[in-house]
Each structure stands twice: as structure tokens, then as C-alpha cells.
Coordinates of C-alpha atoms (C1' of nucleotides) in Angstrom, one line a residue:
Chain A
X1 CA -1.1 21.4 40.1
X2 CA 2.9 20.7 39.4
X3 CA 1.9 16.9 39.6
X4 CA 2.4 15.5 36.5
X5 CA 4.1 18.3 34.5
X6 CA 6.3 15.9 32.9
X7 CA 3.4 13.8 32.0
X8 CA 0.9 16.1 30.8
X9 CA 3.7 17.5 28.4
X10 CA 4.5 14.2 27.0
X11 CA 0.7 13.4 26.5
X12 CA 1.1 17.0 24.5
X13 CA 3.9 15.9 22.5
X14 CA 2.4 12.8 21.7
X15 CA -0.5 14.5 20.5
X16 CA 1.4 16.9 18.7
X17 CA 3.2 14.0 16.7
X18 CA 0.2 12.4 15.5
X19 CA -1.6 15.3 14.3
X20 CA 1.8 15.9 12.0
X21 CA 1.7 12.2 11.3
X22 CA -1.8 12.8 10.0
X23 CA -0.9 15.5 7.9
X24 CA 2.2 13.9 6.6
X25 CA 0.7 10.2 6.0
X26 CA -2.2 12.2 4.3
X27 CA -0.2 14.3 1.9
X28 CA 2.9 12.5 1.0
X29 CA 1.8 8.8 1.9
X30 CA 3.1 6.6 4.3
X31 CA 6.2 6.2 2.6
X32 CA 7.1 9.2 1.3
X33 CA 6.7 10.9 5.0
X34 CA 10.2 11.8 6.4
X35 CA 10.4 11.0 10.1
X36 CA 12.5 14.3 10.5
X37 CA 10.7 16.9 8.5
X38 CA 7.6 15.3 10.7
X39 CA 9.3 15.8 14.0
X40 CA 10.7 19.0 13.0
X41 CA 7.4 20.0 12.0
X42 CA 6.5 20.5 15.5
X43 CA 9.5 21.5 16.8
X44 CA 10.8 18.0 18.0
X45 CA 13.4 15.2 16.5
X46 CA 13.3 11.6 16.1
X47 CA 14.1 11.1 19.4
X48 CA 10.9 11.9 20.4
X49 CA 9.4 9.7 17.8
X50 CA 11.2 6.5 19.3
X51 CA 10.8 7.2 22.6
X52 CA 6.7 7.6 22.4
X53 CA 6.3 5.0 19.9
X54 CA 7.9 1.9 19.1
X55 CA 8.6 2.9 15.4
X56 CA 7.4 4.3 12.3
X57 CA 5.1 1.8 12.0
X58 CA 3.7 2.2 15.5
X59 CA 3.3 5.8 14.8
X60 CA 0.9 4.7 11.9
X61 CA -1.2 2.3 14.1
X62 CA -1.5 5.9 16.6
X63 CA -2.9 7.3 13.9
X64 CA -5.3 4.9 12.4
X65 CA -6.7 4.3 15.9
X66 CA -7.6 7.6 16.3
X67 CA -9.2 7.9 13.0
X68 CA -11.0 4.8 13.2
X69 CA -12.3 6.1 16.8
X70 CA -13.2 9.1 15.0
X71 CA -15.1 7.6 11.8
X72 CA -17.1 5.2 13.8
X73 CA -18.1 8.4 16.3
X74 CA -19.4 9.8 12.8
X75 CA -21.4 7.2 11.9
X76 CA -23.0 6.3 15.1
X77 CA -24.8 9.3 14.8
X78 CA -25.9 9.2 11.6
X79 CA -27.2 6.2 12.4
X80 CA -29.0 7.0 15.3
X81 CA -30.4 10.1 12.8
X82 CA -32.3 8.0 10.6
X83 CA -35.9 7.3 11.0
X84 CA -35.7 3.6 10.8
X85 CA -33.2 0.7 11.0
X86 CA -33.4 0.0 7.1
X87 CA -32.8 3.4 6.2
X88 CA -30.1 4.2 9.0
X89 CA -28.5 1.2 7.5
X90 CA -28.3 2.6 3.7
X91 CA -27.2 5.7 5.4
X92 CA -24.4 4.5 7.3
X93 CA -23.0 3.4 3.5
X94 CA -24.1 6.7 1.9
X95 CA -21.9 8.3 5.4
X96 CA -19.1 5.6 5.2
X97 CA -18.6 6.5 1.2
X98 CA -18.6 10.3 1.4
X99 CA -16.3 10.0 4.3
X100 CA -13.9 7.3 1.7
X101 CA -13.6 10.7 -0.2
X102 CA -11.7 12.8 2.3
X103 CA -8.2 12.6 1.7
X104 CA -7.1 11.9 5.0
X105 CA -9.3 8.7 5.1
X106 CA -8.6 7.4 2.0
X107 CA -4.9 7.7 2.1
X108 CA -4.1 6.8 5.6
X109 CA -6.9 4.1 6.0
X110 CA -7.8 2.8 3.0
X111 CA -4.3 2.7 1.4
X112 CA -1.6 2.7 3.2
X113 CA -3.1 1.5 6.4
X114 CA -3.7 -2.1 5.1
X115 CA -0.5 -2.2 2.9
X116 CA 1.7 -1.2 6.2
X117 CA -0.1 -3.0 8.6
X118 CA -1.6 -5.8 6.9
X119 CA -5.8 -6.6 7.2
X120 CA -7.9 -3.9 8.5
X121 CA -10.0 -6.7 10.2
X122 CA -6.9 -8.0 12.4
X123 CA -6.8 -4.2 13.4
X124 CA -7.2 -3.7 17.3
X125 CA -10.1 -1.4 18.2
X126 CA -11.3 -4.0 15.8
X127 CA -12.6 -1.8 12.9
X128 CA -15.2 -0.2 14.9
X129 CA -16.9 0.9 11.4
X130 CA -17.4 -2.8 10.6
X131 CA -18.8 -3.5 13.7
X132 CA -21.4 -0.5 13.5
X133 CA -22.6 -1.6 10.6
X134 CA -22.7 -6.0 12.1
X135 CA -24.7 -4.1 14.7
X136 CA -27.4 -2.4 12.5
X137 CA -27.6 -5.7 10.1
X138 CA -28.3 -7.8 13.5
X139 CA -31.2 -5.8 14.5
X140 CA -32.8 -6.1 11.3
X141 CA -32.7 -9.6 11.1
X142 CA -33.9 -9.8 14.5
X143 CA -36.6 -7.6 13.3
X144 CA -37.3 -9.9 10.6
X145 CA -36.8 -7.0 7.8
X146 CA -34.1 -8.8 6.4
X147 CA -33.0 -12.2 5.1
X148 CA -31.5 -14.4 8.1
X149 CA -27.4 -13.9 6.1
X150 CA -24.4 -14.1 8.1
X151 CA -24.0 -11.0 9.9
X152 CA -20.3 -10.7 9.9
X153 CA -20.3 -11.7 6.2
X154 CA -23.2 -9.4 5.0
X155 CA -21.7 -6.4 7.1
X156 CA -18.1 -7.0 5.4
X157 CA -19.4 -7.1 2.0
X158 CA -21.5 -4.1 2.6
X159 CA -18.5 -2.2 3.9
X160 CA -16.3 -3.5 0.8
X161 CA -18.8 -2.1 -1.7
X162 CA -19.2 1.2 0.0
X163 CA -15.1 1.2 -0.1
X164 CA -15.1 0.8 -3.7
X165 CA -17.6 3.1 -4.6
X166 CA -15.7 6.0 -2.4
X167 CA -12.5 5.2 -4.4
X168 CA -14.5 5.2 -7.7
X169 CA -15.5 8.2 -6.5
X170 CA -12.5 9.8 -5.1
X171 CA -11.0 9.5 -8.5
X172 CA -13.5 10.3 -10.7
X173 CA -13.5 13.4 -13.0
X174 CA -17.1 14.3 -11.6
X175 CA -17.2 13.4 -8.5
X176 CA -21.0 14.6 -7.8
X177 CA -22.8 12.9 -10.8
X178 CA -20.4 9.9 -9.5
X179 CA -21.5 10.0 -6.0
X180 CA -25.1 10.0 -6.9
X181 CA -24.6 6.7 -8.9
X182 CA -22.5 5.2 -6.2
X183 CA -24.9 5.5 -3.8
X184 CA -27.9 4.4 -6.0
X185 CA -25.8 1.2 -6.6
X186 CA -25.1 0.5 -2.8
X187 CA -29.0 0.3 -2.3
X188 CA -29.8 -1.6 -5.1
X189 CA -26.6 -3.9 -3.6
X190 CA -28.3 -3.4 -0.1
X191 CA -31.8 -4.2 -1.2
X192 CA -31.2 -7.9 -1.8
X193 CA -30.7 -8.7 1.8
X194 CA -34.3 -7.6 2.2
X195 CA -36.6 -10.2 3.1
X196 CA -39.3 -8.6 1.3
X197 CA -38.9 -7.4 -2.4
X198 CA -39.6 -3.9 -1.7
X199 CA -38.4 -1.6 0.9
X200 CA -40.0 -1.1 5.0
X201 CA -41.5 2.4 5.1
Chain B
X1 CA 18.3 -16.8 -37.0
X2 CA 21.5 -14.8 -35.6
X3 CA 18.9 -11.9 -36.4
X4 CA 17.5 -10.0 -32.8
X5 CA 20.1 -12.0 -30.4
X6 CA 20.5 -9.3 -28.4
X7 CA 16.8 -8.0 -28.1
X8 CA 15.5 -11.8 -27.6
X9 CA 18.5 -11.9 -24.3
X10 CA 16.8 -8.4 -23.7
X11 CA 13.0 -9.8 -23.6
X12 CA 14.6 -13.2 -21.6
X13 CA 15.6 -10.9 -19.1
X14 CA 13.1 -8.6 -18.4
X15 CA 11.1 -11.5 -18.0
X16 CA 13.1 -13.2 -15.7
X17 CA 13.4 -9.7 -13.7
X18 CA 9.1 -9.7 -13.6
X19 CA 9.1 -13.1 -12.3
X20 CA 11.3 -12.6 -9.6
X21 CA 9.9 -9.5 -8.7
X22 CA 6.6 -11.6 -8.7
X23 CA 8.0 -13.6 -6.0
X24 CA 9.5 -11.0 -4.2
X25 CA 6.7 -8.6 -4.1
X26 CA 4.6 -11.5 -3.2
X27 CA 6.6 -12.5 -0.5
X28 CA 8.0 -9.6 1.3
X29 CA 5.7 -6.5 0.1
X30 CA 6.7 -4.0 -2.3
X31 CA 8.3 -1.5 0.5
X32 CA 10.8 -4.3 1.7
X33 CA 11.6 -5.9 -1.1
X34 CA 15.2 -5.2 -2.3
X35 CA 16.1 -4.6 -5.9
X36 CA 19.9 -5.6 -5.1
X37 CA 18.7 -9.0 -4.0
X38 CA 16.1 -9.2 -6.5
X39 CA 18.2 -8.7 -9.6
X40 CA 20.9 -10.7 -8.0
X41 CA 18.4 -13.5 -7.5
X42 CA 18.5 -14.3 -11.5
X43 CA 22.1 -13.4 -11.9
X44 CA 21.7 -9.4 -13.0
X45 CA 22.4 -6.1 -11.3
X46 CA 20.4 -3.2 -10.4
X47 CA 22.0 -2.1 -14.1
X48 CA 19.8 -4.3 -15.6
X49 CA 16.9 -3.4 -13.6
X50 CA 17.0 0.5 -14.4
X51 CA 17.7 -0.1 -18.0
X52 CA 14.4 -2.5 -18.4
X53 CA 12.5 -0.6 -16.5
X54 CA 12.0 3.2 -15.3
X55 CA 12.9 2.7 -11.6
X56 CA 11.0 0.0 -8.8
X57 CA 7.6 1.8 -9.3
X58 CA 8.2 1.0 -13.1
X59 CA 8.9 -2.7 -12.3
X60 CA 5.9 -3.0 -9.8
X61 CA 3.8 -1.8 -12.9
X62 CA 4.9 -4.3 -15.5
X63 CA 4.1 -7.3 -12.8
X64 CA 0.3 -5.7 -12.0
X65 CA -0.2 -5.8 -15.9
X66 CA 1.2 -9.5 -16.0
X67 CA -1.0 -10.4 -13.0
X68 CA -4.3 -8.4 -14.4
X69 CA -4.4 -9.9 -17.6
X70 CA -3.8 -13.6 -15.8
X71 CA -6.8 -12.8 -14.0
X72 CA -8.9 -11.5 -16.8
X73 CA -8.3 -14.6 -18.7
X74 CA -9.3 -16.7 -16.1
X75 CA -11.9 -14.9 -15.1
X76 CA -13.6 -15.1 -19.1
X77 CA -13.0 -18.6 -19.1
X78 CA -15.2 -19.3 -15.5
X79 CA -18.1 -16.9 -17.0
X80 CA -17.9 -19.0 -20.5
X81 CA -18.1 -22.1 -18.8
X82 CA -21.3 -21.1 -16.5
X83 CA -24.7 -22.3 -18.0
X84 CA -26.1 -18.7 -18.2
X85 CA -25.1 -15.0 -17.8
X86 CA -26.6 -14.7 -14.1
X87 CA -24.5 -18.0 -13.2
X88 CA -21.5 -17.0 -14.9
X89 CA -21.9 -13.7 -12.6
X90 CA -22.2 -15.1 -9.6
X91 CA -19.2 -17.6 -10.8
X92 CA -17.2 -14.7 -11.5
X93 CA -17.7 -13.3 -8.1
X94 CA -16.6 -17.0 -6.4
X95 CA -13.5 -16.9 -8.6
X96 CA -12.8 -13.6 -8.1
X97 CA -12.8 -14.0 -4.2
X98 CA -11.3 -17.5 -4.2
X99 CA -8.0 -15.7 -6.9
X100 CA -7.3 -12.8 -4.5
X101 CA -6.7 -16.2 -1.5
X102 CA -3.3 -16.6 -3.5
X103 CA -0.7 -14.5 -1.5
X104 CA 0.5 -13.1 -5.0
X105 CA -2.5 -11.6 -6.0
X106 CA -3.6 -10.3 -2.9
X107 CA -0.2 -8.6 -1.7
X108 CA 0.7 -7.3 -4.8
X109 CA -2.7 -6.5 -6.8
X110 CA -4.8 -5.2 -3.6
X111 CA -2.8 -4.5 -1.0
X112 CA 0.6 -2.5 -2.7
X113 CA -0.5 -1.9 -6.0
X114 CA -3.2 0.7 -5.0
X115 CA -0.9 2.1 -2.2
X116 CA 2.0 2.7 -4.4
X117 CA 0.5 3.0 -7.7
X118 CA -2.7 4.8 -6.5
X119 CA -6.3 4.1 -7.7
X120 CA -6.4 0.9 -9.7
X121 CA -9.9 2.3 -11.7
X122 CA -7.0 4.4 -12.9
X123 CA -5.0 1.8 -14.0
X124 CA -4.3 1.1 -17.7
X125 CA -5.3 -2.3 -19.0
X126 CA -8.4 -0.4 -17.4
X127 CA -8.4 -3.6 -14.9
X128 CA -9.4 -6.0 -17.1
X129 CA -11.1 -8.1 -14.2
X130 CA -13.4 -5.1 -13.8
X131 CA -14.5 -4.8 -17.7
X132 CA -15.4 -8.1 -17.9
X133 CA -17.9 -7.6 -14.8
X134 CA -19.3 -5.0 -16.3
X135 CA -19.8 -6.8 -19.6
X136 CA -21.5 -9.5 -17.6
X137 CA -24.0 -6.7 -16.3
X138 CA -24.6 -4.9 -19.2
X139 CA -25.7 -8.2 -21.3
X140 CA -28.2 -9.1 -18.3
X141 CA -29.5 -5.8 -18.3
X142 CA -30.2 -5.9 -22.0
X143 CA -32.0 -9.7 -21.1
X144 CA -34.3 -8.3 -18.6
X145 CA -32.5 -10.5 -16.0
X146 CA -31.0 -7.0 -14.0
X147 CA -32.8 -3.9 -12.9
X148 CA -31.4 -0.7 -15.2
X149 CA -28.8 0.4 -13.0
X150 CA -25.8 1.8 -14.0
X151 CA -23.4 -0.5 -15.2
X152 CA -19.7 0.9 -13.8
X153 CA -21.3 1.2 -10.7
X154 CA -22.5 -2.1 -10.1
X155 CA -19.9 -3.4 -11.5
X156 CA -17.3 -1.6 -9.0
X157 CA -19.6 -2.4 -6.1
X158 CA -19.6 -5.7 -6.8
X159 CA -16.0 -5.7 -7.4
X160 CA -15.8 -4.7 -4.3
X161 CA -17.7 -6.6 -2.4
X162 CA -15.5 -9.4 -3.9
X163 CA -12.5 -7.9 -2.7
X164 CA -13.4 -7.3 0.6
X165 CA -15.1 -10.8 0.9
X166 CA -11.7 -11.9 -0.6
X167 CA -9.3 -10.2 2.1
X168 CA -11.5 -11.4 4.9
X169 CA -10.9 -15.3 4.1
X170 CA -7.5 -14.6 3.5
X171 CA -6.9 -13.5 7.1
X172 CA -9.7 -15.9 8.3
X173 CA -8.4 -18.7 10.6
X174 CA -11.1 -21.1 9.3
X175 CA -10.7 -19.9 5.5
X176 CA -12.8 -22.8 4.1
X177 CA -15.9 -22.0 6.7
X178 CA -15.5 -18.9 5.7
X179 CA -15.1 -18.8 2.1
X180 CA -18.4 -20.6 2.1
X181 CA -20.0 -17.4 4.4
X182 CA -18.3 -15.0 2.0
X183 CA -19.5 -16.8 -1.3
X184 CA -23.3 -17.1 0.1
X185 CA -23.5 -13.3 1.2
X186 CA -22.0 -12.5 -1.8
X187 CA -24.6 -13.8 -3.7
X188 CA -27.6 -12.5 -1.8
X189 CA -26.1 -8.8 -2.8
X190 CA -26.1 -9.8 -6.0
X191 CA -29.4 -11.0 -5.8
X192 CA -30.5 -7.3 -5.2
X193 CA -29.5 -6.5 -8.2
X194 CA -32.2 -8.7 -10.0
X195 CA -35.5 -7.6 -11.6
X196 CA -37.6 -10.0 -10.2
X197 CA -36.7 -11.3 -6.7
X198 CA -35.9 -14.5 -7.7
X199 CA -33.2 -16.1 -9.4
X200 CA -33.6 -16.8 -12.8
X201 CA -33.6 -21.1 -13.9
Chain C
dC1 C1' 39.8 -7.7 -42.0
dC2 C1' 39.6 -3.7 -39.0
dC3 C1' 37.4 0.0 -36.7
dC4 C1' 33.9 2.4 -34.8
dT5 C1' 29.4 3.1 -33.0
dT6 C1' 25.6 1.4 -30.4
dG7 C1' 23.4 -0.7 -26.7
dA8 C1' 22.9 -3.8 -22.8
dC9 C1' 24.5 -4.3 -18.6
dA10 C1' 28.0 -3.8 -14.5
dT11 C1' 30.3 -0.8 -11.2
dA12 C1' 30.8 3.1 -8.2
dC13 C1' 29.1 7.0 -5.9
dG14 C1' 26.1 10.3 -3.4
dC15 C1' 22.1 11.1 -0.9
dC16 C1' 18.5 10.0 2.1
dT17 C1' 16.2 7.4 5.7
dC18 C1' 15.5 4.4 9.4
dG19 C1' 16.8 2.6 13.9
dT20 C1' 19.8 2.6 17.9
dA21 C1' 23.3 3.9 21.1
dT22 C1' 24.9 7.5 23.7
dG23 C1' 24.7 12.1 25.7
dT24 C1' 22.2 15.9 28.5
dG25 C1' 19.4 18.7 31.1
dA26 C1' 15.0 19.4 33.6
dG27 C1' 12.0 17.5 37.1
dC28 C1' 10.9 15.1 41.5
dG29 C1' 12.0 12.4 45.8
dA30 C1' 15.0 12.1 50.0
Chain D
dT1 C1' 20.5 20.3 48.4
dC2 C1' 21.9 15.9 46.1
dG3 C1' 21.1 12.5 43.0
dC4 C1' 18.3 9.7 40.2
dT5 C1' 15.1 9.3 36.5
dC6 C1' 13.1 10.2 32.3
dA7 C1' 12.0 12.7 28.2
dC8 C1' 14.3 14.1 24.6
dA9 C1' 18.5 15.5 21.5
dT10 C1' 22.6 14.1 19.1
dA11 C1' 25.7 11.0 16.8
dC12 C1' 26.5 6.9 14.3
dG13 C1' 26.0 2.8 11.3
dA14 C1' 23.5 0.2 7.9
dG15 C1' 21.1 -0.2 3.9
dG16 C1' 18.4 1.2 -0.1
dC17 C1' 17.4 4.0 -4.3
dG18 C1' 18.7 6.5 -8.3
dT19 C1' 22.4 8.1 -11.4
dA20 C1' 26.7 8.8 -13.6
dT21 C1' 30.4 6.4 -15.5
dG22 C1' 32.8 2.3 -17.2
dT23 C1' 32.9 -2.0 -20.1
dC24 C1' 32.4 -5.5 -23.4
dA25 C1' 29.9 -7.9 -27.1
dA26 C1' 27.2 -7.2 -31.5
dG27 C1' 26.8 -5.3 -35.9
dG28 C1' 27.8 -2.1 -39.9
dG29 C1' 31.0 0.6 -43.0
dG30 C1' 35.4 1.0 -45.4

DNA sequence: CCCCTTGACATACGCCTCGTATGTGAGCGA
DNA sequence: TCGCTCACATACGAGGCGTATGTCAAGGGG
């Protein structure tokens, strides 16, 4: 039981840092996040930070793994909620946009995520959201519901709209009367990969 | 002619100091870029640089409004030059996607502009790229062409499909395969967006 | 013609932050 | 028990931003 008791409290510490990374990227930006106050935070000092991560930056990617695990956990099961492909599809977007509004998401992985570490589809763990939704867009074709498009194409343009409307929304004045719009316009988007004009049952 | 010699040194500068912060963002990201080497870079001082502008933020601002009004003049000219509103649509989308391929636009207009100056809906010059989409939209509605959704939101989904479609041949290794993918899927979202299902002469 | 004010810019300074090099004390093997 | 290792703290240097202060040309009044 005193095996790795140096380990298991590094794995702590570790932990402990990137939850006050998440915080601080969240609130104050990416930028704006002072390496001490975060360390201090949890009762640790930059040395810490250096010798579990490689840098700042590293500290970021930590983060944005964990999130991305997190989000693509999220909608997976929404996904496997829906009655049907089509509609587990237009869910996913509905899921992916109302998660776009949480601040944490949008700040971290939205924002400063791509302006730090450059395109979220170089990312390692390789976007897991994307490849949810390439998943769900496959089966469909193969299913015949919807037009024979590039898979990887469809599913990053998909993703891109949901993006924007969760940023239009995260900003807007009325973010419920918003949302409802947003999400009208994704499936009116959505609908024109359909091989049929109108919607499976 | 000896009239506004000093403000007409005063505009030569701060021009000079946009361009090379054009570069500069451009080349090295907002974050890294150095305003010593900047203003050194066309002879000046960070003197000259905090009496032009508020402070780097301030600076970053004056080179998004250059950049967005670049775009939404080249942007009206592709949609004038397209046979009809639906083609000058889709062309707007193409051109939109092939602008944010230049390093310029893309760094400074989608990657560090929203992750330093926050959400660019909120932007003034209201994003000229996006009013001119919705425009677009709100004359095909009027035609019959479009289904009656609502206008902002189409337009920012489509937007941002662009965008995403854009940032994924950017990092593409085969850009012009992929450009080609982006464009076509691109355009069968769009197509959803169409009253009947198909496209119109 | 001289002086004085104004404004555009340069210079100098303080503060903060990152990254690294060095120190230190607890844990684990021999 | 001795000593090595490793996780972390401390100390230091470099660089960047923002501001306060200095300076010199341009223009107006006497």
C-alpha cells in the first residue's frame, strides 16, 4: 500500500493543476492566467508547473485533452439517445451548440485553444467531436439516407456551423430566442445532405 | 499646401505602423509579436505606437478593420460578378474559404482576433463579410429561391461553415484536393437551404 | 523677429511574467 | 542506516508592456 506514494501524489498534483488551469484559462483567458496565482491556487509554485509539464503551453494542451475527452463522452450518448441515425445526427449539433455556450468550452476550446496551439484538426486525440460526428454521417450514407458527400468534409462543415451558431449564441442579448433559431438553421443547413427532399421518420 | 504637415506625417505613420503590424501579426501571432521590433521595423518607437494607438489591443483593432473592409470589398465584387443571386452565394462561400488560405487573414482575422478581441459578431464594422451574406439571403428569400428562415442565422451558419471549411485546407497537406472537398460540401449545405431541392438555372 | 504653447514622438523607468538553473528535503533501495 | 533519486521550492535573468517624463519642430501672438 506505501508502493507508489510518490506517484499517486504526483498524479494528485497533476490533477490538481489542471483543474486550476481550467478555471484560470476559463475566467481570465489563456493569456491573462498568471502561472503563479495558478500554482498558488492549490497550494503549489511554478516549480511544479515545469516539472509536470513541459510549459505553459503544455499545460493548455492537458487541458484541452481532457475537455475534448469529456465533450465527445457527452455526445456519444446523446447520440446513442436518439431514435434514429438522422435525428441523433441533428442532435449531436443541437448538443455540440449548447455545449459552445458554456464558458469553459468556449474560452478554452474555441478561443484560445486554436489561437495557442494552432488547428483544432492537427490536435492529438484528434478532435474526438469531429470524428463522432464523421462516424454518424458515414452510417447514413451507408444507409443510403443521405447524399454520397465527403465524409470528412460534410462532418467539418457541420461542426463549423454548429461552432458559429454557439458563439452567435453565446453572445447574444437573448440567448433563448437565439438558440431556438440557431438550431432551426443547423437543420435546415443539415437537411441538404439528405438524399431525399424531406426528412426519414 | 504647408497646411496639415504634421497630421498628413501623423496619418503616414499610423499607416505605416498598421502595415507592419499586418506583417507581424501575420507572421508571428498577435501574443509574440513585439511592439519594440515592430515600431522599430519602420523607423519609430513604442512612443509612436501608444500615441497612435490606445495600447497593442488598440493596434490589433485598427488592422482587423483594415483586413474586414478588404474582404468585404472583395467579397461584393465576386457576388456582382456571379450570373444570379444563388451563384453569387455559393461564389461568395468559395471566396470566402479560398481568402481565409492567406496566412494574414486567417492568423489575424480568425485565429487572434476572436481570442483577443472576443466575439467578432460583436465587432464594429459589424463584420462586413457577414452583412453582405446576409444581404445575399435575404434577396433570395424575397425571390422564392430560399426557404423563410431566418436571415442572421443562416447567414452565420454559413459563415461558419466557410470558416471551418477554410481552416481545414489551410492545415490540409493536399490543400488543392481539398479545397475542391471543402467547396463541394459546402455547397450541398447550402443546397438545404433551397425551396425546391434543386438548384435554380 | 521672438517667444511661447502645442503636439508628435523618443527615452527611461517600474512592474510583471515566463523559463531555467540551482537548492532541498522526503521517499525508497541496499 | 546510508545515500541516491525525484518531486518540488527558490532564486535569477531576460524580455515585454504601459506610463511618466523629456525633447524638438510647427505654428500663432505680440
Amino acid at each position: 500500500m506505501a508502493k507508489g506514494k510518490r506517484a499517486a501524489a504526483m498524479a494528485e498534483n497533476r490533477a490538481r493543476l489542471i483543474r486550476a488551469a481550467r478555471a484560470a484559462f476559463a475566467t481570465q483567458g489563456y493569456a491573462d492566467a498568471s502561472m503563479d496565482e495558478l500554482t498558488a491556487a492549490v497550494g503549489l509554485t511554478r516549480g511544479a508547473l515545469y516539472h509536470n509539464f513541459e510549459d505553459k503551453k503544455g499545460l493548455l494542451w492537458a487541458v484541452v485533452e481532457q475537455i475534448d475527452g469529456e465533450m465527445a463522452e457527452r455526445l456519444r450518448i446523446v447520440r446513442e439517445q436518439a431514435p434514429n441515425p438522422w435525428l441523433g445526427l441533428l442532435a449531436e449539433g443541437s448538443a455540440y451548440i449548447e455545449m459552445a455556450l458554456e464558458p469553459e468550452i468556449q474560452r478554452i476550446m474555441l478561443l484560445d485553444g486554436p489561437a495557442v496551439l494552432g488547428d483544432p484538426s492537427k490536435w492529438p486525440g484528434e478532435n474526438a467531436c469531429l470524428d463522432i460526428t464523421m462516424r454518424t454521417i458515414r452510417a447514413l450514407i451507408e444507409q443510403g439516407i443521405v447524399k454520397p458527400v465527403d465524409v470528412e468534409a460534410a462532418g467539418r462543415l457541420l461542426n463549423g456551423a454548429a461552432l458559429s451558431a454557439a458563439l452567435w449564441v453565446a453572445a447574444a442579448d437573448d440567448p433563448k430566442n437565439v438558440l431556438s433559431k440557431a438550431v432551426d438553421a443547423f437543420r435546415v443547413l443539415a437537411s441538404g445532405l439528405l438524399r431525399e427532399a424531406r426528412e426519414p421518420a
